[in-house]
C-alpha positions as a printed Julia matrix, in Angstrom:
437×3 Matrix{Float64}:
 14.7     4.81   -3.38
 14.32    5.56   -7.28
 13.23    3.14   -9.71
 16.6     2.97  -11.36
 18.32    1.86   -8.09
 15.51   -0.69   -7.34
 16.3    -1.92  -10.97
 19.76   -2.35  -10.35
 19.23   -4.29   -6.99
 17.11   -6.5    -8.73
 19.29   -7.28  -11.52
 22.19   -7.88   -9.19
 20.03  -10.3    -7.12
 18.88  -12.17  -10.35
 22.44  -12.31  -11.3
 23.48  -13.71   -7.95
 20.59  -16.09   -7.97
 21.72  -17.71  -11.54
 25.25  -17.78  -10.12
 24.15  -19.86   -7.09
 22.01  -22.1    -9.39
 24.73  -22.76  -11.92
 27.44  -23.55   -8.81
 24.45  -26.14   -7.78
 24.4   -27.66  -10.9
 28.2   -27.69  -11.32
 28.43  -29.68   -8.04
 25.55  -32.12   -8.96
 27.64  -32.7   -12.36
 30.72  -33.23  -10.46
 29.24  -35.76   -8.08
 27.85  -37.67  -11.1
 31.18  -37.81  -13.19
 33.47  -38.69  -10.09
 30.83  -41.34   -9.16
 30.84  -42.74  -12.79
 34.71  -42.96  -12.45
 34.74  -44.44   -8.97
 32.55  -47.4   -10.16
 35.97  -49.03  -11.16
 37.44  -48.36   -7.78
 39.38  -51.76   -7.27
 40.18  -51.78  -11.07
 41.86  -48.27  -10.55
 43.74  -49.94   -7.58
 45.1   -52.58   -9.73
 46.17  -50.04  -12.74
 47.83  -47.84  -10.24
 50.17  -50.65   -8.51
 50.18  -53.35  -11.11
 53.57  -54.94   -9.7
 51.65  -55.57   -6.19
 51.62  -59.4    -5.48
 48.31  -60.88   -6.37
 46.41  -64.28   -5.15
 43.35  -65.88   -5.35
 43.4   -67.08   -1.7
 45.5   -67.04    1.13
 45.63  -69.38    4.25
 44.74  -68.49    7.86
 48.56  -69.19    9.36
 49.66  -66.92    6.81
 47.26  -64.18    7.38
 48.25  -64.38   11.19
 51.92  -63.99   10.22
 51.38  -61.34    8.05
 49.55  -59.24   10.95
 52.42  -59.9    13.17
 54.97  -58.64   10.57
 53.01  -55.47    9.93
 52.51  -54.81   13.67
 56.62  -55.51   14.27
 57.12  -52.64   11.79
 54.89  -50.24   13.63
 56.95  -47.45   15.02
 54.51  -46.82   18.01
 52.36  -49.67   18.7
 50.49  -47.66   21.14
 48.69  -45.59   18.45
 47.28  -48.67   16.56
 43.88  -49.42   17.64
 43.0   -51.4    14.52
 44.17  -53.6    11.89
 42.43  -54.24    8.7
 43.17  -57.17    6.56
 41.69  -57.25    3.18
 41.64  -60.58    1.69
 41.67  -61.65   -1.86
 38.46  -61.27   -3.94
 37.58  -61.81   -7.54
 37.51  -57.58   -7.7
 40.69  -57.14   -6.0
 42.87  -60.44   -5.55
 45.42  -58.77   -3.26
 46.05  -59.08    0.49
 46.59  -55.76    2.19
 46.98  -54.92    5.69
 46.19  -51.16    6.8
 46.75  -49.91   10.57
 45.91  -46.51   11.75
 49.25  -45.24    9.93
 50.32  -47.34    7.29
 49.25  -49.95    4.74
 51.21  -52.65    2.92
 50.64  -55.58    0.33
 51.36  -58.7     1.54
 52.96  -61.72   -0.53
 51.98  -65.42   -0.49
 54.3   -66.17    2.45
 52.81  -63.48    4.79
 55.86  -61.15    4.42
 55.55  -57.5     3.56
 56.01  -56.8    -0.16
 55.48  -53.11   -0.75
 53.46  -50.36    0.52
 50.09  -49.69   -0.47
 49.99  -46.71   -3.15
 46.44  -46.03   -4.57
 46.31  -42.5    -3.54
 44.44  -41.65   -7.09
 41.88  -44.06   -6.37
 41.2   -42.58   -2.87
 41.35  -38.99   -4.3
 38.63  -39.94   -6.55
 36.57  -41.74   -3.96
 37.1   -38.57   -1.32
 36.32  -36.18   -4.23
 33.0   -38.06   -4.74
 32.03  -38.65   -1.18
 32.76  -35.23    0.16
 34.01  -32.86   -2.42
 37.32  -32.53   -0.74
 35.67  -30.87    2.02
 35.68  -31.93    5.88
 33.87  -35.24    6.18
 30.79  -34.22    7.93
 30.37  -31.14    5.96
 31.12  -32.68    2.34
 29.2   -36.03    3.08
 26.04  -33.8     4.2
 26.32  -31.61    1.01
 26.59  -34.67   -1.27
 23.84  -36.36    0.51
 21.86  -33.37    0.18
 22.44  -33.42   -3.59
 21.39  -36.75   -3.69
 17.85  -35.83   -2.61
 18.05  -33.02   -5.15
 18.39  -35.48   -7.91
 15.4   -37.44   -6.56
 13.17  -34.4    -6.64
 14.63  -33.4    -9.97
 13.65  -36.76  -11.3
 10.03  -36.67   -9.89
  9.34  -33.12  -10.82
 10.64  -33.9   -14.34
  8.34  -36.59  -15.04
  5.39  -34.54  -14.03
  6.31  -31.58  -15.7
  6.43  -33.57  -18.74
  3.23  -35.94  -19.01
  4.16  -37.29  -22.52
  7.81  -38.12  -21.37
  7.07  -41.83  -21.23
  5.06  -41.93  -24.46
  7.98  -40.18  -26.36
 10.46  -42.38  -24.69
 11.94  -43.31  -28.05
 11.42  -40.14  -30.02
 14.94  -38.56  -30.56
 15.38  -35.74  -32.93
 19.02  -35.87  -32.8
 19.58  -34.67  -36.48
 18.02  -31.24  -36.19
 21.06  -29.85  -34.52
 19.13  -27.17  -32.51
 17.56  -26.58  -29.11
 14.92  -29.4   -29.68
 17.45  -32.04  -30.19
 19.18  -30.9   -26.86
 15.8   -31.2   -25.16
 15.17  -34.59  -26.78
 18.33  -35.96  -25.65
 17.9   -34.86  -21.95
 14.15  -36.27  -21.86
 15.18  -39.36  -23.42
 18.29  -40.22  -21.39
 16.3   -38.86  -18.36
 13.7   -41.64  -18.98
 15.9   -44.45  -19.58
 18.0   -43.86  -16.63
 15.22  -43.1   -14.36
 15.08  -46.36  -12.13
 18.88  -45.84  -12.03
 19.24  -42.24  -11.05
 16.23  -42.8    -8.41
 18.33  -45.58   -6.78
 21.57  -43.95   -6.98
 20.33  -40.69   -5.43
 18.45  -42.44   -2.64
 21.37  -44.65   -1.6
 23.71  -41.7    -1.87
 21.65  -39.6     0.09
 21.18  -42.33    2.8
 25.13  -42.8     3.3
 25.77  -39.2     2.8
 23.25  -37.83    5.28
 24.12  -40.84    7.95
 26.6   -38.67    9.66
 24.05  -36.03   10.3
 21.36  -38.38   11.27
 23.86  -40.67   13.25
 25.18  -37.67   15.28
 22.12  -35.99   16.14
 20.71  -39.21   17.28
 24.01  -40.03   19.35
 23.48  -36.53   20.65
 19.73  -36.54   21.62
 19.37  -40.22   22.48
 22.7   -41.82   23.39
 24.43  -38.9    25.47
 26.82  -38.17   22.15
 27.7   -41.96   22.18
 28.14  -42.38   18.65
 29.03  -46.13   18.97
 25.93  -46.78   20.95
 23.7   -44.73   18.35
 24.92  -47.13   15.42
 25.12  -50.54   17.59
 21.29  -51.65   16.66
 22.41  -51.55   12.95
 26.12  -52.73   12.98
 26.41  -54.35   16.14
 28.0   -53.34   19.64
 31.51  -53.78   20.63
 32.84  -55.33   23.93
 34.33  -52.76   26.66
 37.72  -51.69   26.13
 40.58  -52.67   28.29
 43.82  -51.21   27.1
 45.92  -53.6    29.37
 48.63  -55.26   27.27
 47.96  -58.83   26.4
 49.39  -61.25   23.83
 48.27  -60.59   20.06
 44.95  -62.15   19.23
 45.03  -65.56   17.28
 42.88  -64.82   13.92
 43.71  -68.48   12.87
 40.95  -70.48   14.96
 38.45  -67.45   13.87
 39.09  -68.06   10.07
 39.14  -72.01   10.62
 35.55  -71.53   11.98
 34.36  -69.76    9.08
 35.6   -72.32    6.86
 34.0   -75.17    8.89
 30.74  -73.45    9.82
 30.05  -71.18    7.21
 31.57  -72.7     3.89
 29.45  -70.99    1.59
 30.62  -67.59    3.06
 33.68  -65.99    1.53
 35.62  -63.84    4.2
 36.67  -60.36    2.69
 38.1   -58.61    5.68
 39.61  -59.56    9.23
 39.58  -56.61   11.6
 41.38  -56.75   14.58
 40.36  -54.21   17.11
 42.67  -52.85   19.92
 45.6   -55.19   19.11
 47.83  -56.28   21.91
 45.26  -55.53   24.75
 43.0   -57.48   26.99
 40.0   -55.85   25.18
 41.04  -57.1    21.68
 38.89  -58.87   19.76
 38.24  -59.95   16.25
 35.48  -59.26   13.35
 35.46  -61.18   10.17
 33.34  -59.62    7.27
 31.63  -62.32    5.2
 30.39  -61.68    1.77
 27.09  -63.34    0.96
 26.7   -64.35   -2.69
 23.3   -63.38   -4.19
 22.72  -60.67   -1.78
 22.89  -56.74   -1.92
 24.59  -56.58    1.57
 28.17  -55.47    1.57
 28.77  -58.35    4.14
 28.14  -59.67    7.56
 30.09  -59.16   10.6
 30.88  -62.26   12.4
 32.51  -61.51   15.95
 35.14  -63.62   17.85
 37.29  -63.28   20.82
 40.75  -63.15   21.29
 40.97  -66.97   21.21
 38.96  -67.09   18.0
 35.82  -68.33   19.86
 32.75  -67.41   17.9
 30.52  -65.02   19.5
 27.81  -64.18   16.82
 26.81  -61.55   14.02
 25.75  -58.3    13.74
 22.41  -59.41   11.73
 23.34  -57.74    8.56
 22.18  -60.63    6.51
 19.28  -61.92    8.59
 18.43  -59.19   11.24
 15.79  -56.53   10.76
 14.6   -54.77    7.5
 16.34  -51.64    8.58
 19.65  -53.24    8.84
 19.58  -55.43    5.85
 18.56  -52.17    3.95
 21.41  -50.16    5.48
 23.75  -52.93    4.52
 22.7   -52.78    0.96
 23.0   -49.38    0.2
 26.65  -49.24   -0.35
 26.77  -51.88   -2.99
 23.68  -50.98   -4.93
 25.03  -47.09   -4.78
 28.43  -48.27   -6.42
 27.66  -51.25   -8.14
 29.7   -53.83   -6.47
 27.42  -56.49   -7.15
 27.32  -58.86  -10.36
 30.71  -58.39  -11.33
 32.27  -56.52  -14.33
 28.62  -56.43  -16.57
 27.21  -54.47  -13.78
 29.92  -52.07  -13.33
 29.87  -51.44  -17.16
 26.21  -50.82  -16.8
 26.63  -48.25  -14.28
 29.24  -46.7   -16.34
 26.98  -45.95  -18.98
 24.01  -45.05  -16.88
 26.6   -42.65  -14.91
 27.59  -41.1   -18.25
 23.89  -40.72  -19.32
 22.95  -39.02  -15.99
 25.96  -36.71  -16.11
 24.73  -35.6   -19.64
 21.02  -35.31  -18.3
 22.16  -32.64  -16.0
 24.67  -30.81  -18.43
 21.76  -30.53  -21.13
 19.32  -29.72  -18.37
 21.26  -26.47  -17.59
 21.71  -25.65  -21.12
 18.02  -25.96  -21.6
 17.68  -23.53  -18.71
 20.21  -21.25  -19.9
 18.21  -21.14  -23.27
 14.92  -20.39  -21.56
 16.67  -17.45  -19.96
 17.73  -16.01  -23.17
 14.18  -16.74  -24.73
 13.14  -14.21  -21.89
 15.48  -11.61  -22.75
 17.99  -12.3   -20.07
 21.54  -12.4   -21.07
 23.3   -15.47  -20.57
 26.46  -15.44  -22.6
 28.76  -15.45  -19.4
 26.81  -18.34  -17.43
 26.88  -20.41  -20.76
 30.54  -20.06  -21.23
 31.21  -20.63  -17.46
 28.95  -23.81  -17.78
 30.84  -24.84  -20.78
 34.12  -24.55  -18.81
 33.09  -26.83  -16.0
 31.23  -29.4   -18.13
 34.76  -29.85  -20.33
 36.99  -29.01  -17.05
 35.86  -31.54  -14.62
 36.61  -34.67  -17.07
 39.78  -32.83  -18.13
 40.82  -32.33  -14.57
 40.37  -36.12  -13.63
 42.19  -37.13  -16.86
 45.17  -34.5   -15.87
 45.36  -36.07  -12.24
 45.56  -39.53  -13.67
 48.2   -38.74  -15.91
 49.94  -37.15  -12.99
 49.56  -40.19  -10.77
 51.31  -41.98  -13.78
 54.06  -39.58  -14.33
 54.9   -38.0   -10.89
 53.9   -40.89   -8.62
 51.74  -41.44   -5.64
 52.55  -38.42   -3.91
 51.19  -35.92   -6.68
 49.08  -33.05   -5.29
 45.81  -34.52   -7.11
 43.59  -32.01   -5.27
 45.48  -28.87   -6.33
 46.0   -30.49   -9.74
 42.23  -31.04  -10.11
 40.87  -27.66   -9.11
 43.43  -25.6   -10.89
 42.59  -27.51  -14.2
 39.03  -26.87  -13.37
 39.61  -23.11  -13.03
 41.87  -22.89  -16.09
 38.99  -24.47  -17.99
 36.62  -22.2   -16.54
 38.57  -19.09  -17.24
 39.63  -20.22  -20.87
 36.03  -20.66  -21.8
 34.86  -17.37  -20.32
 37.81  -15.37  -22.01
 37.53  -16.58  -25.04
 33.6   -16.98  -25.05
 33.68  -20.6   -26.09
 30.03  -20.76  -24.97
 28.69  -18.41  -27.44
 30.22  -20.24  -30.69
 29.98  -23.94  -29.28
 26.65  -23.71  -28.45
 25.3   -22.47  -31.72
 23.83  -25.82  -32.04
 21.47  -25.36  -29.14
 20.62  -21.64  -29.33
 17.03  -20.52  -29.24
 17.5   -18.82  -32.58
 17.74  -22.17  -34.31
 14.93  -23.74  -32.42
 12.54  -20.94  -33.65
 13.92  -21.1   -37.05
């Protein structure tokens, strides 16, 4: 093989390597932007369906009546294995009942009001959770990127010994690569605890499918429920024999009398209308990071114990705290606003980090105009695509093809920036030439 051919192979390999690196940065940026948007998950649901009935509380008999009404509306009761009743909470003051096939908002009398229509919020959540990929693949990939953020944060600190001493040194007015580096480093320092916490919890959530599946396969003969039982508690043995519907009233009454400081947020009815049916109530614990504790009841509403999320092993309490810590579901609106600001800052860190990388390539004499244009297309395209899907929800409705719209707008933005060379002109403020001048 002659030198010219070898040089061509090396050049193509470098180009492929750079493209893969840019793709990884793009997915990392996408995860951060969508994570910032989904902090307001409950608020988006209220915006999507403002006319749905709202209430601060609902009594136990009304909950039972609502469950019965929803189950009577099921076209095939045999396919209904779970009934989830979302009780009013400060963040989402609505009563919503979800089965395996449908979901309804409930009015104050326990009657079915309107179908639940929050497809846009669910789309953004799924995009953040699994990048619109199959659950196992998508969540594993997102979990791996969470680990990548941890590695980038730690390596960034180690690579810049002065990074904390210069935490408030910001040369924003220079308008060149130095200001880009300063913005990147300063925001990285200011968001470091947040970035590590979010990345670690994201990794735990995303990689749970892999670790849980592997544990089930190796230690529990493929039984996934048995594998997670030490954390989330075990369920009674199923019995599909038909039986009268379970009564949730005594269970809710028990919670009110025996655990008055605990606010129920969910009532879960497992295998309704069978001998094996049982009830779980998720109770919110104030001043705790855990998403809640599982309180177990039999079909007659007799209390059977808790899973241990609030007072069990350290591992259980840690597992129960990851979700709220990751999404900012504690402390109310002020915490959510802080998460949004930190999320925007983390997105800027990723965007500027890629520009810094491109600048270094150009200083080494490696052309990066195409990659720079592509990166501008993605940086602009992701928030633009999210805005387009929200506009589609408002104008078209709950059935709008959000996935198609999102990725189409991203591709259009990418194409326009590449064709018009937006990167070359727009990024002049960050060009190496200016930095050297």
